[in-house]
C-alpha cells in the first residue's frame, strides 16, 4: 500500500510499505478515505520529537471498514467510521473511567496513552496511508450516519481537532454567558472557538497573527485579536472592561513564539494567566513534551517552562491540561454534525490526494496564507 513516510526533518515522501492487515481477532481494517494534516504533526515533521525514520504519519482518520477480525461483534464491513486519535483498549482501569486518552494497554509499560502515527505514543502506524489497522475495533470505531460520504469534511474532524477544541473549553469550566479567550487560531483553536459558541459563550476572543485564520474566527462570530499589532493581554482587557476573560484556552503548545519569531514555550500560558480574571479557568490542549532537544534554551530542552505560577496562584485560577479523551465527546459531536447544528468543515482549505501530501506539509508548515486545514483523500486517484 502507499503511505506517507517520515525520512527526517522536513522530509516526507509517499512510498510503498507493507499492507496494513488484521493481526488480532479484535482488529478492524479500514480503507482510509480522509486523513488530515494536524498542527501537532508539524512538531514531528520539523524534527522536534524522536519520531523514527520510516514511520507513517496520520492520527486524524476516517474511512470504510473492509475487513473485521473474528472477535468483532458490532462493526461491519461497509461501515463508514471515525477513528479517535487515542488508541485505547476499553477495558483497562483508565478506559473504564472514561480516560481513553491515557489507556494503560496501548503503549509501553509505565507509559499511559497511545496514538496513531505519533512520537512516543506506542509505535502505532499512522493513517496517512491507503489502509489502517484499528485495534480493539468494536470499542474504537465510531459508526457514522448515512450522510458520511456527503459530509466527510465535517465528520473527519471528529477524530481529533473538534473533540480537542471542545475539551479545551470543557476544562476551562465555561458556562453559558461567560467570556473566553482562546490563544491560537490554528485548527484546534478554531474548533475551541466553535465549541465555546455552541456552549453559549457570550463573547469569544481569539488571539493569533495570521489574517486568514483570524478571518475564519470572525466568520463564526468570534472577535479576532491580532497580537502583532499590540499586547494581546491589553486587547483582551479592553474587550472585558479591564476584568479579564472568565475563561481561557491554550491551543498553541510548546513552540509558541512572539510576532518577531522568538520562541518561548511559556508565552501563551503566561499571557493566559494575565488575560483571565481572578478565579478563572484555563484549558490547555496545545502539545507540551517532557524533552525538546531542539528548543532554544536549556530549560526548554528539558521540557520545562518559565511559568508565572506566582500570579496564577495569587489569582486563584485553575488549569486543566492534557490530550482530549475523544470518545467522551465524539458521539455527541457526531449528532450535532448530523443535525446541522455545527459545520466544522468551514476551516478546510484543501482536499488533496495522498501523492500531494509532501507539498501540503511544506505549505502548512510554512503557515502559507490560505493553508488553514488540509484533508488528504488517499482513495482519490492522483
mmCIF file of C-alpha atoms in Angstrom:
data_model
loop_
_atom_site.group_PDB
_atom_site.id
_atom_site.type_symbol
_atom_site.label_atom_id
_atom_site.label_comp_id
_atom_site.label_asym_id
_atom_site.label_seq_id
_atom_site.Cartn_x
_atom_site.Cartn_y
_atom_site.Cartn_z
ATOM 1 C CA UNK A 1 0.000 0.000 0.000
ATOM 2 C CA UNK A 2 1.015 3.638 -0.357
ATOM 3 C CA UNK A 3 1.726 5.702 2.741
ATOM 4 C CA UNK A 4 3.364 8.972 3.750
ATOM 5 C CA UNK A 5 6.722 8.083 5.299
ATOM 6 C CA UNK A 6 8.956 10.242 7.509
ATOM 7 C CA UNK A 7 12.545 10.373 6.238
ATOM 8 C CA UNK A 8 13.907 13.101 8.512
ATOM 9 C CA UNK A 9 13.271 16.753 9.415
ATOM 10 C CA UNK A 10 11.037 18.370 6.794
ATOM 11 C CA UNK A 11 11.441 15.358 4.534
ATOM 12 C CA UNK A 12 8.444 13.117 3.858
ATOM 13 C CA UNK A 13 7.574 11.034 0.828
ATOM 14 C CA UNK A 14 4.884 8.712 -0.438
ATOM 15 C CA UNK A 15 6.267 5.186 -0.563
ATOM 16 C CA UNK A 16 5.164 1.582 -0.891
ATOM 17 C CA UNK A 17 5.009 -0.090 2.527
ATOM 18 C CA UNK A 18 3.658 -3.452 3.738
ATOM 19 C CA UNK A 19 -0.130 -3.587 3.692
ATOM 20 C CA UNK A 20 -1.987 -2.997 6.934
ATOM 21 C CA UNK A 21 -3.760 -6.222 7.893
ATOM 22 C CA UNK A 22 -5.815 -7.925 10.571
ATOM 23 C CA UNK A 23 -3.441 -9.160 13.279
ATOM 24 C CA UNK A 24 -5.791 -9.984 16.164
ATOM 25 C CA UNK A 25 -9.429 -11.135 16.360
ATOM 26 C CA UNK A 26 -10.499 -7.739 17.724
ATOM 27 C CA UNK A 27 -8.947 -5.775 14.846
ATOM 28 C CA UNK A 28 -10.781 -3.817 12.163
ATOM 29 C CA UNK A 29 -9.188 -2.923 8.820
ATOM 30 C CA UNK A 30 -10.190 0.444 7.359
ATOM 31 C CA UNK A 31 -9.725 1.833 3.875
ATOM 32 C CA UNK A 32 -8.809 5.443 4.617
ATOM 33 C CA UNK A 33 -10.875 7.973 2.708
ATOM 34 C CA UNK A 34 -9.978 11.084 4.761
ATOM 35 C CA UNK A 35 -6.903 11.734 6.870
ATOM 36 C CA UNK A 36 -5.988 15.227 7.981
ATOM 37 C CA UNK A 37 -2.687 17.012 8.484
ATOM 38 C CA UNK A 38 -2.688 18.234 12.088
ATOM 39 C CA UNK A 39 -0.687 21.036 13.634
ATOM 40 C CA UNK A 40 0.827 18.518 16.026
ATOM 41 C CA UNK A 41 2.129 16.558 13.018
ATOM 42 C CA UNK A 42 4.386 19.536 12.370
ATOM 43 C CA UNK A 43 6.311 19.007 15.616
ATOM 44 C CA UNK A 44 7.420 15.645 14.233
ATOM 45 C CA UNK A 45 7.765 16.879 10.646
ATOM 46 C CA UNK A 46 10.154 19.597 11.831
ATOM 47 C CA UNK A 47 12.275 17.087 13.738
ATOM 48 C CA UNK A 48 11.331 18.417 17.168
ATOM 49 C CA UNK A 49 10.499 14.938 18.502
ATOM 50 C CA UNK A 50 12.051 11.467 18.391
ATOM 51 C CA UNK A 51 9.708 10.248 15.637
ATOM 52 C CA UNK A 52 11.562 7.412 13.927
ATOM 53 C CA UNK A 53 12.505 7.458 10.251
ATOM 54 C CA UNK A 54 10.339 5.164 8.175
ATOM 55 C CA UNK A 55 7.207 5.629 10.274
ATOM 56 C CA UNK A 56 3.854 6.758 8.894
ATOM 57 C CA UNK A 57 2.150 9.982 9.971
ATOM 58 C CA UNK A 58 -1.584 10.402 10.496
ATOM 59 C CA UNK A 59 -3.816 10.396 13.587
ATOM 60 C CA UNK A 60 -6.964 12.090 12.195
ATOM 61 C CA UNK A 61 -8.521 9.204 10.304
ATOM 62 C CA UNK A 62 -11.849 8.305 8.722
ATOM 63 C CA UNK A 63 -12.724 5.535 6.313
ATOM 64 C CA UNK A 64 -14.652 2.483 5.216
ATOM 65 C CA UNK A 65 -14.391 -0.850 7.001
ATOM 66 C CA UNK A 66 -13.206 -3.518 4.559
ATOM 67 C CA UNK A 67 -12.418 -6.401 6.942
ATOM 68 C CA UNK A 68 -13.076 -7.340 10.574
ATOM 69 C CA UNK A 69 -11.477 -9.867 12.895
ATOM 70 C CA UNK A 70 -13.352 -12.901 14.180
ATOM 71 C CA UNK A 71 -13.854 -11.297 17.585
ATOM 72 C CA UNK A 72 -15.550 -8.142 16.285
ATOM 73 C CA UNK A 73 -19.310 -8.058 17.019
ATOM 74 C CA UNK A 74 -20.573 -4.553 16.339
ATOM 75 C CA UNK A 75 -18.670 -3.075 13.411
ATOM 76 C CA UNK A 76 -19.500 -4.433 9.961
ATOM 77 C CA UNK A 77 -17.793 -4.414 6.574
ATOM 78 C CA UNK A 78 -19.057 -1.372 4.675
ATOM 79 C CA UNK A 79 -19.460 0.855 7.743
ATOM 80 C CA UNK A 80 -18.038 4.353 7.498
ATOM 81 C CA UNK A 81 -16.225 5.052 10.762
ATOM 82 C CA UNK A 82 -14.369 7.816 12.528
ATOM 83 C CA UNK A 83 -11.326 6.628 14.455
ATOM 84 C CA UNK A 84 -10.311 8.555 17.598
ATOM 85 C CA UNK A 85 -6.648 9.512 17.577
ATOM 86 C CA UNK A 86 -6.397 7.927 21.040
ATOM 87 C CA UNK A 87 -5.595 4.229 20.710
ATOM 88 C CA UNK A 88 -7.495 2.708 23.626
ATOM 89 C CA UNK A 89 -8.478 -0.772 24.717
ATOM 90 C CA UNK A 90 -11.757 -0.006 26.508
ATOM 91 C CA UNK A 91 -11.156 -2.297 29.473
ATOM 92 C CA UNK A 92 -8.110 -1.074 31.439
ATOM 93 C CA UNK A 93 -8.574 0.930 34.636
ATOM 94 C CA UNK A 94 -8.266 4.283 32.883
ATOM 95 C CA UNK A 95 -10.506 3.396 29.944
ATOM 96 C CA UNK A 96 -13.204 2.149 32.297
ATOM 97 C CA UNK A 97 -13.135 5.581 33.950
ATOM 98 C CA UNK A 98 -13.509 7.340 30.585
ATOM 99 C CA UNK A 99 -9.825 8.286 30.381
ATOM 100 C CA UNK A 100 -9.231 6.802 26.941
ATOM 101 C CA UNK A 101 -6.539 9.443 26.417
ATOM 102 C CA UNK A 102 -4.435 7.568 28.992
ATOM 103 C CA UNK A 103 -5.071 3.921 28.103
ATOM 104 C CA UNK A 104 -2.762 1.598 30.012
ATOM 105 C CA UNK A 105 -2.655 -1.081 27.303
ATOM 106 C CA UNK A 106 -1.838 0.976 24.207
ATOM 107 C CA UNK A 107 1.765 1.892 24.962
ATOM 108 C CA UNK A 108 4.914 0.637 26.614
ATOM 109 C CA UNK A 109 4.766 -0.459 30.297
ATOM 110 C CA UNK A 110 4.641 2.502 32.700
ATOM 111 C CA UNK A 111 3.524 4.809 29.863
ATOM 112 C CA UNK A 112 -0.158 5.708 29.532
ATOM 113 C CA UNK A 113 -1.786 6.751 26.284
ATOM 114 C CA UNK A 114 -1.436 5.733 22.661
ATOM 115 C CA UNK A 115 -1.997 7.403 19.296
ATOM 116 C CA UNK A 116 -1.695 6.588 15.610
ATOM 117 C CA UNK A 117 1.424 7.874 13.882
ATOM 118 C CA UNK A 118 2.718 9.878 16.823
ATOM 119 C CA UNK A 119 6.036 10.077 18.667
ATOM 120 C CA UNK A 120 6.227 8.221 21.994
ATOM 121 C CA UNK A 121 2.604 7.086 21.714
ATOM 122 C CA UNK A 122 3.032 3.353 21.291
ATOM 123 C CA UNK A 123 4.514 2.907 17.849
ATOM 124 C CA UNK A 124 1.147 2.523 16.077
ATOM 125 C CA UNK A 125 1.170 3.095 12.327
ATOM 126 C CA UNK A 126 -0.494 6.281 11.149
ATOM 127 C CA UNK A 127 -3.376 6.666 8.752
ATOM 128 C CA UNK A 128 -1.889 8.920 6.080
ATOM 129 C CA UNK A 129 -1.987 5.777 4.007
ATOM 130 C CA UNK A 130 -4.376 3.717 1.950
ATOM 131 C CA UNK A 131 -5.281 1.369 4.812
ATOM 132 C CA UNK A 132 -5.111 1.349 8.619
ATOM 133 C CA UNK A 133 -5.396 -1.398 11.188
ATOM 134 C CA UNK A 134 -7.632 -0.434 14.133
ATOM 135 C CA UNK A 135 -7.052 -2.469 17.314
ATOM 136 C CA UNK A 136 -9.978 -3.060 19.689
ATOM 137 C CA UNK A 137 -12.176 -2.126 16.752
ATOM 138 C CA UNK A 138 -15.585 -2.527 18.366
ATOM 139 C CA UNK A 139 -14.607 -0.050 21.087
ATOM 140 C CA UNK A 140 -12.627 2.358 18.979
ATOM 141 C CA UNK A 141 -14.652 2.787 15.810
ATOM 142 C CA UNK A 142 -17.455 5.340 15.778
ATOM 143 C CA UNK A 143 -20.008 4.382 13.132
ATOM 144 C CA UNK A 144 -21.110 7.342 11.031
ATOM 145 C CA UNK A 145 -24.563 8.150 9.595
ATOM 146 C CA UNK A 146 -25.651 7.541 6.023
ATOM 147 C CA UNK A 147 -24.526 11.025 5.012
ATOM 148 C CA UNK A 148 -20.909 10.240 5.996
ATOM 149 C CA UNK A 149 -19.515 10.450 2.463
ATOM 150 C CA UNK A 150 -21.502 13.565 1.611
ATOM 151 C CA UNK A 151 -20.315 15.378 4.768
ATOM 152 C CA UNK A 152 -16.937 13.743 5.053
ATOM 153 C CA UNK A 153 -15.081 17.028 5.585
ATOM 154 C CA UNK A 154 -17.219 17.593 8.686
ATOM 155 C CA UNK A 155 -17.080 14.107 10.162
ATOM 156 C CA UNK A 156 -13.328 13.846 9.637
ATOM 157 C CA UNK A 157 -12.895 16.472 12.375
ATOM 158 C CA UNK A 158 -14.310 14.007 14.932
ATOM 159 C CA UNK A 159 -11.078 12.045 15.190
ATOM 160 C CA UNK A 160 -9.165 14.839 16.922
ATOM 161 C CA UNK A 161 -9.496 18.563 16.497
ATOM 162 C CA UNK A 162 -13.208 19.047 17.184
ATOM 163 C CA UNK A 163 -13.211 16.950 20.394
ATOM 164 C CA UNK A 164 -9.863 18.525 21.349
ATOM 165 C CA UNK A 165 -11.235 22.054 20.955
ATOM 166 C CA UNK A 166 -14.338 21.003 22.887
ATOM 167 C CA UNK A 167 -12.129 19.524 25.629
ATOM 168 C CA UNK A 168 -10.179 22.782 25.973
ATOM 169 C CA UNK A 169 -13.406 24.678 26.583
ATOM 170 C CA UNK A 170 -14.719 21.949 28.883
ATOM 171 C CA UNK A 171 -11.562 22.058 31.025
ATOM 172 C CA UNK A 172 -11.770 25.842 31.226
ATOM 173 C CA UNK A 173 -15.099 25.477 33.037
ATOM 174 C CA UNK A 174 -17.047 27.737 30.690
ATOM 175 C CA UNK A 175 -20.732 28.191 31.476
ATOM 176 C CA UNK A 176 -23.259 29.981 29.237
ATOM 177 C CA UNK A 177 -22.977 33.754 29.309
ATOM 178 C CA UNK A 178 -19.257 33.862 30.078
ATOM 179 C CA UNK A 179 -16.368 35.257 28.042
ATOM 180 C CA UNK A 180 -13.475 33.088 26.843
ATOM 181 C CA UNK A 181 -10.149 33.997 25.250
ATOM 182 C CA UNK A 182 -8.504 31.412 23.001
ATOM 183 C CA UNK A 183 -4.817 31.691 22.208
ATOM 184 C CA UNK A 184 -4.104 30.183 18.806
ATOM 185 C CA UNK A 185 -6.329 30.214 15.712
ATOM 186 C CA UNK A 186 -4.971 27.080 14.146
ATOM 187 C CA UNK A 187 -7.425 24.235 13.527
ATOM 188 C CA UNK A 188 -7.720 23.317 17.229
ATOM 189 C CA UNK A 189 -8.102 26.922 18.331
ATOM 190 C CA UNK A 190 -10.805 27.480 15.738
ATOM 191 C CA UNK A 191 -12.601 24.351 16.946
ATOM 192 C CA UNK A 192 -12.352 25.661 20.504
ATOM 193 C CA UNK A 193 -13.936 28.919 19.326
ATOM 194 C CA UNK A 194 -16.730 26.986 17.603
ATOM 195 C CA UNK A 195 -17.222 24.840 20.708
ATOM 196 C CA UNK A 196 -17.376 27.871 23.005
ATOM 197 C CA UNK A 197 -20.019 29.439 20.796
ATOM 198 C CA UNK A 198 -22.108 26.239 20.797
ATOM 199 C CA UNK A 199 -21.715 26.042 24.574
ATOM 200 C CA UNK A 200 -23.232 29.510 24.954
ATOM 201 C CA UNK A 201 -20.283 31.839 25.457
ATOM 202 C CA UNK A 202 -21.365 35.473 25.428
ATOM 203 C CA UNK A 203 -18.086 36.563 23.859
ATOM 204 C CA UNK A 204 -15.302 34.562 22.215
ATOM 205 C CA UNK A 205 -11.917 36.242 21.742
ATOM 206 C CA UNK A 206 -9.318 34.567 19.516
ATOM 207 C CA UNK A 207 -5.658 35.611 19.564
ATOM 208 C CA UNK A 208 -3.402 34.975 16.568
ATOM 209 C CA UNK A 209 -1.467 36.929 13.963
ATOM 210 C CA UNK A 210 -2.307 35.160 10.701
ATOM 211 C CA UNK A 211 -5.009 37.120 8.807
ATOM 212 C CA UNK A 212 -6.528 34.047 7.137
ATOM 213 C CA UNK A 213 -7.000 32.291 10.470
ATOM 214 C CA UNK A 214 -8.388 35.376 12.197
ATOM 215 C CA UNK A 215 -10.831 35.808 9.314
ATOM 216 C CA UNK A 216 -12.111 32.256 9.876
ATOM 217 C CA UNK A 217 -12.603 33.018 13.569
ATOM 218 C CA UNK A 218 -14.565 36.127 12.661
ATOM 219 C CA UNK A 219 -16.816 34.094 10.352
ATOM 220 C CA UNK A 220 -18.260 32.228 13.351
ATOM 221 C CA UNK A 221 -18.795 35.361 15.419
ATOM 222 C CA UNK A 222 -15.539 35.393 17.389
ATOM 223 C CA UNK A 223 -13.632 38.606 17.984
ATOM 224 C CA UNK A 224 -10.184 38.429 16.329
ATOM 225 C CA UNK A 225 -7.217 39.798 18.251
ATOM 226 C CA UNK A 226 -4.018 40.326 16.259
ATOM 227 C CA UNK A 227 -1.091 40.100 18.656
ATOM 228 C CA UNK A 228 1.263 41.557 16.046
ATOM 229 C CA UNK A 229 -0.440 44.938 16.455
ATOM 230 C CA UNK A 230 -0.018 45.216 20.222
ATOM 231 C CA UNK A 231 -0.174 43.397 23.541
ATOM 232 C CA UNK A 232 -2.845 40.684 23.361
ATOM 233 C CA UNK A 233 -3.374 40.982 27.107
ATOM 234 C CA UNK A 234 -4.142 44.696 26.785
ATOM 235 C CA UNK A 235 -6.558 43.977 23.935
ATOM 236 C CA UNK A 236 -8.346 41.312 25.979
ATOM 237 C CA UNK A 237 -8.675 43.750 28.848
ATOM 238 C CA UNK A 238 -10.204 46.321 26.513
ATOM 239 C CA UNK A 239 -12.858 43.800 25.460
ATOM 240 C CA UNK A 240 -13.608 42.746 29.061
ATOM 241 C CA UNK A 241 -13.817 46.159 30.768
ATOM 242 C CA UNK A 242 -10.489 45.580 32.489
ATOM 243 C CA UNK A 243 -11.629 42.439 34.290
ATOM 244 C CA UNK A 244 -10.113 39.794 32.047
ATOM 245 C CA UNK A 245 -11.898 36.896 30.377
ATOM 246 C CA UNK A 246 -13.820 34.433 32.537
ATOM 247 C CA UNK A 247 -12.097 31.504 30.845
ATOM 248 C CA UNK A 248 -9.142 30.780 28.595
ATOM 249 C CA UNK A 249 -7.862 28.081 26.249
ATOM 250 C CA UNK A 250 -4.277 27.332 25.229
ATOM 251 C CA UNK A 251 -4.217 25.944 21.685
ATOM 252 C CA UNK A 252 -0.627 26.662 20.656
ATOM 253 C CA UNK A 253 1.769 24.460 22.631
ATOM 254 C CA UNK A 254 5.482 24.344 23.285
ATOM 255 C CA UNK A 255 6.606 26.014 20.052
ATOM 256 C CA UNK A 256 4.834 29.275 20.902
ATOM 257 C CA UNK A 257 6.660 32.358 19.705
ATOM 258 C CA UNK A 258 6.153 36.102 19.611
ATOM 259 C CA UNK A 259 5.439 38.090 16.401
ATOM 260 C CA UNK A 260 9.189 38.560 15.912
ATOM 261 C CA UNK A 261 9.731 34.783 15.875
ATOM 262 C CA UNK A 262 11.333 34.454 19.314
ATOM 263 C CA UNK A 263 10.307 31.077 20.740
ATOM 264 C CA UNK A 264 9.116 30.825 24.349
ATOM 265 C CA UNK A 265 7.257 27.713 25.456
ATOM 266 C CA UNK A 266 5.569 29.616 28.304
ATOM 267 C CA UNK A 267 4.450 32.595 26.238
ATOM 268 C CA UNK A 268 0.796 31.702 25.720
ATOM 269 C CA UNK A 269 0.484 30.168 29.183
ATOM 270 C CA UNK A 270 1.667 33.375 30.820
ATOM 271 C CA UNK A 271 -0.468 35.515 28.522
ATOM 272 C CA UNK A 272 -3.479 33.435 29.539
ATOM 273 C CA UNK A 273 -2.741 33.889 33.241
ATOM 274 C CA UNK A 274 -2.627 37.632 32.613
ATOM 275 C CA UNK A 275 -5.698 37.626 30.341
ATOM 276 C CA UNK A 276 -8.019 35.550 32.537
ATOM 277 C CA UNK A 277 -9.744 37.035 35.563
ATOM 278 C CA UNK A 278 -9.181 36.170 39.215
ATOM 279 C CA UNK A 279 -10.647 32.677 39.916
ATOM 280 C CA UNK A 280 -10.965 31.995 36.176
ATOM 281 C CA UNK A 281 -10.279 28.679 34.481
ATOM 282 C CA UNK A 282 -7.870 27.674 31.702
ATOM 283 C CA UNK A 283 -7.930 24.599 29.446
ATOM 284 C CA UNK A 284 -4.595 23.626 27.907
ATOM 285 C CA UNK A 285 -4.593 21.295 24.890
ATOM 286 C CA UNK A 286 -1.599 22.640 22.983
ATOM 287 C CA UNK A 287 1.097 19.963 22.938
ATOM 288 C CA UNK A 288 3.864 20.113 25.565
ATOM 289 C CA UNK A 289 6.527 17.411 25.812
ATOM 290 C CA UNK A 290 8.962 16.205 28.515
ATOM 291 C CA UNK A 291 12.065 16.748 26.376
ATOM 292 C CA UNK A 292 12.631 19.139 23.486
ATOM 293 C CA UNK A 293 16.258 18.929 22.274
ATOM 294 C CA UNK A 294 15.538 21.445 19.515
ATOM 295 C CA UNK A 295 14.427 24.171 21.930
ATOM 296 C CA UNK A 296 16.349 27.470 22.022
ATOM 297 C CA UNK A 297 17.403 27.264 25.687
ATOM 298 C CA UNK A 298 18.475 24.607 28.174
ATOM 299 C CA UNK A 299 15.381 24.837 30.379
ATOM 300 C CA UNK A 300 13.001 24.318 27.467
ATOM 301 C CA UNK A 301 15.146 21.463 26.179
ATOM 302 C CA UNK A 302 14.272 19.667 29.429
ATOM 303 C CA UNK A 303 10.570 20.229 28.783
ATOM 304 C CA UNK A 304 10.365 22.886 31.490
ATOM 305 C CA UNK A 305 8.869 26.362 31.215
ATOM 306 C CA UNK A 306 9.197 29.728 32.931
ATOM 307 C CA UNK A 307 5.584 29.697 34.015
ATOM 308 C CA UNK A 308 4.299 32.589 36.107
ATOM 309 C CA UNK A 309 2.983 30.334 38.855
ATOM 310 C CA UNK A 310 3.033 33.156 41.394
ATOM 311 C CA UNK A 311 0.435 35.192 39.511
ATOM 312 C CA UNK A 312 -1.515 32.046 38.646
ATOM 313 C CA UNK A 313 -1.671 31.109 42.341
ATOM 314 C CA UNK A 314 -2.368 34.666 43.509
ATOM 315 C CA UNK A 315 -5.325 34.970 41.104
ATOM 316 C CA UNK A 316 -6.786 31.673 42.305
ATOM 317 C CA UNK A 317 -7.031 30.301 38.780
ATOM 318 C CA UNK A 318 -7.458 26.672 37.789
ATOM 319 C CA UNK A 319 -5.950 24.834 34.832
ATOM 320 C CA UNK A 320 -6.765 21.552 33.125
ATOM 321 C CA UNK A 321 -4.337 20.027 30.665
ATOM 322 C CA UNK A 322 -3.579 17.008 28.534
ATOM 323 C CA UNK A 323 -4.809 15.226 25.430
ATOM 324 C CA UNK A 324 -8.536 15.011 24.804
ATOM 325 C CA UNK A 325 -10.411 11.774 25.588
ATOM 326 C CA UNK A 326 -12.046 11.753 22.161
ATOM 327 C CA UNK A 327 -14.581 9.035 22.959
ATOM 328 C CA UNK A 328 -16.020 11.172 25.755
ATOM 329 C CA UNK A 329 -17.283 13.639 23.172
ATOM 330 C CA UNK A 330 -17.325 12.192 19.665
ATOM 331 C CA UNK A 331 -20.815 10.627 19.741
ATOM 332 C CA UNK A 332 -22.444 13.856 20.879
ATOM 333 C CA UNK A 333 -20.467 15.900 18.365
ATOM 334 C CA UNK A 334 -21.394 13.445 15.609
ATOM 335 C CA UNK A 335 -25.060 14.143 16.320
ATOM 336 C CA UNK A 336 -24.512 17.904 16.187
ATOM 337 C CA UNK A 337 -22.955 17.498 12.746
ATOM 338 C CA UNK A 338 -25.685 15.125 11.573
ATOM 339 C CA UNK A 339 -28.377 17.595 12.627
ATOM 340 C CA UNK A 340 -26.530 20.529 11.005
ATOM 341 C CA UNK A 341 -26.019 22.290 14.325
ATOM 342 C CA UNK A 342 -22.292 22.669 13.645
ATOM 343 C CA UNK A 343 -20.285 22.628 10.412
ATOM 344 C CA UNK A 344 -16.609 22.231 11.321
ATOM 345 C CA UNK A 345 -15.579 21.866 7.668
ATOM 346 C CA UNK A 346 -15.643 25.651 7.307
ATOM 347 C CA UNK A 347 -11.914 25.617 8.145
ATOM 348 C CA UNK A 348 -10.958 23.189 5.334
ATOM 349 C CA UNK A 349 -8.825 24.946 2.745
ATOM 350 C CA UNK A 350 -7.572 21.991 0.706
ATOM 351 C CA UNK A 351 -8.703 18.479 -0.231
ATOM 352 C CA UNK A 352 -5.708 16.728 -1.775
ATOM 353 C CA UNK A 353 -4.589 13.283 -2.848
ATOM 354 C CA UNK A 354 -2.070 11.299 -0.830
ATOM 355 C CA UNK A 355 0.565 11.926 -3.510
ATOM 356 C CA UNK A 356 0.231 15.672 -2.857
ATOM 357 C CA UNK A 357 0.961 15.278 0.871
ATOM 358 C CA UNK A 358 4.679 16.257 0.787
ATOM 359 C CA UNK A 359 3.840 19.568 -0.893
ATOM 360 C CA UNK A 360 0.964 20.106 1.524
ATOM 361 C CA UNK A 361 3.263 19.632 4.508
ATOM 362 C CA UNK A 362 5.625 22.271 3.143
ATOM 363 C CA UNK A 363 2.840 24.845 2.760
ATOM 364 C CA UNK A 364 1.171 24.045 6.084
ATOM 365 C CA UNK A 365 4.488 24.108 7.955
ATOM 366 C CA UNK A 366 5.333 27.499 6.441
ATOM 367 C CA UNK A 367 1.911 28.843 7.508
ATOM 368 C CA UNK A 368 1.414 29.986 3.954
ATOM 369 C CA UNK A 369 -1.631 32.164 3.502
ATOM 370 C CA UNK A 370 -4.803 30.173 2.933
ATOM 371 C CA UNK A 371 -3.411 26.817 4.084
ATOM 372 C CA UNK A 372 -5.619 26.546 7.165
ATOM 373 C CA UNK A 373 -6.626 22.847 7.155
ATOM 374 C CA UNK A 374 -5.553 20.134 4.755
ATOM 375 C CA UNK A 375 -7.594 16.963 4.241
ATOM 376 C CA UNK A 376 -5.858 14.142 2.394
ATOM 377 C CA UNK A 377 -8.038 11.669 0.466
ATOM 378 C CA UNK A 378 -5.953 8.507 -0.150
ATOM 379 C CA UNK A 379 -8.805 6.778 -2.005
ATOM 380 C CA UNK A 380 -8.933 9.628 -4.540
ATOM 381 C CA UNK A 381 -6.992 8.967 -7.762
ATOM 382 C CA UNK A 382 -3.870 11.069 -8.257
#
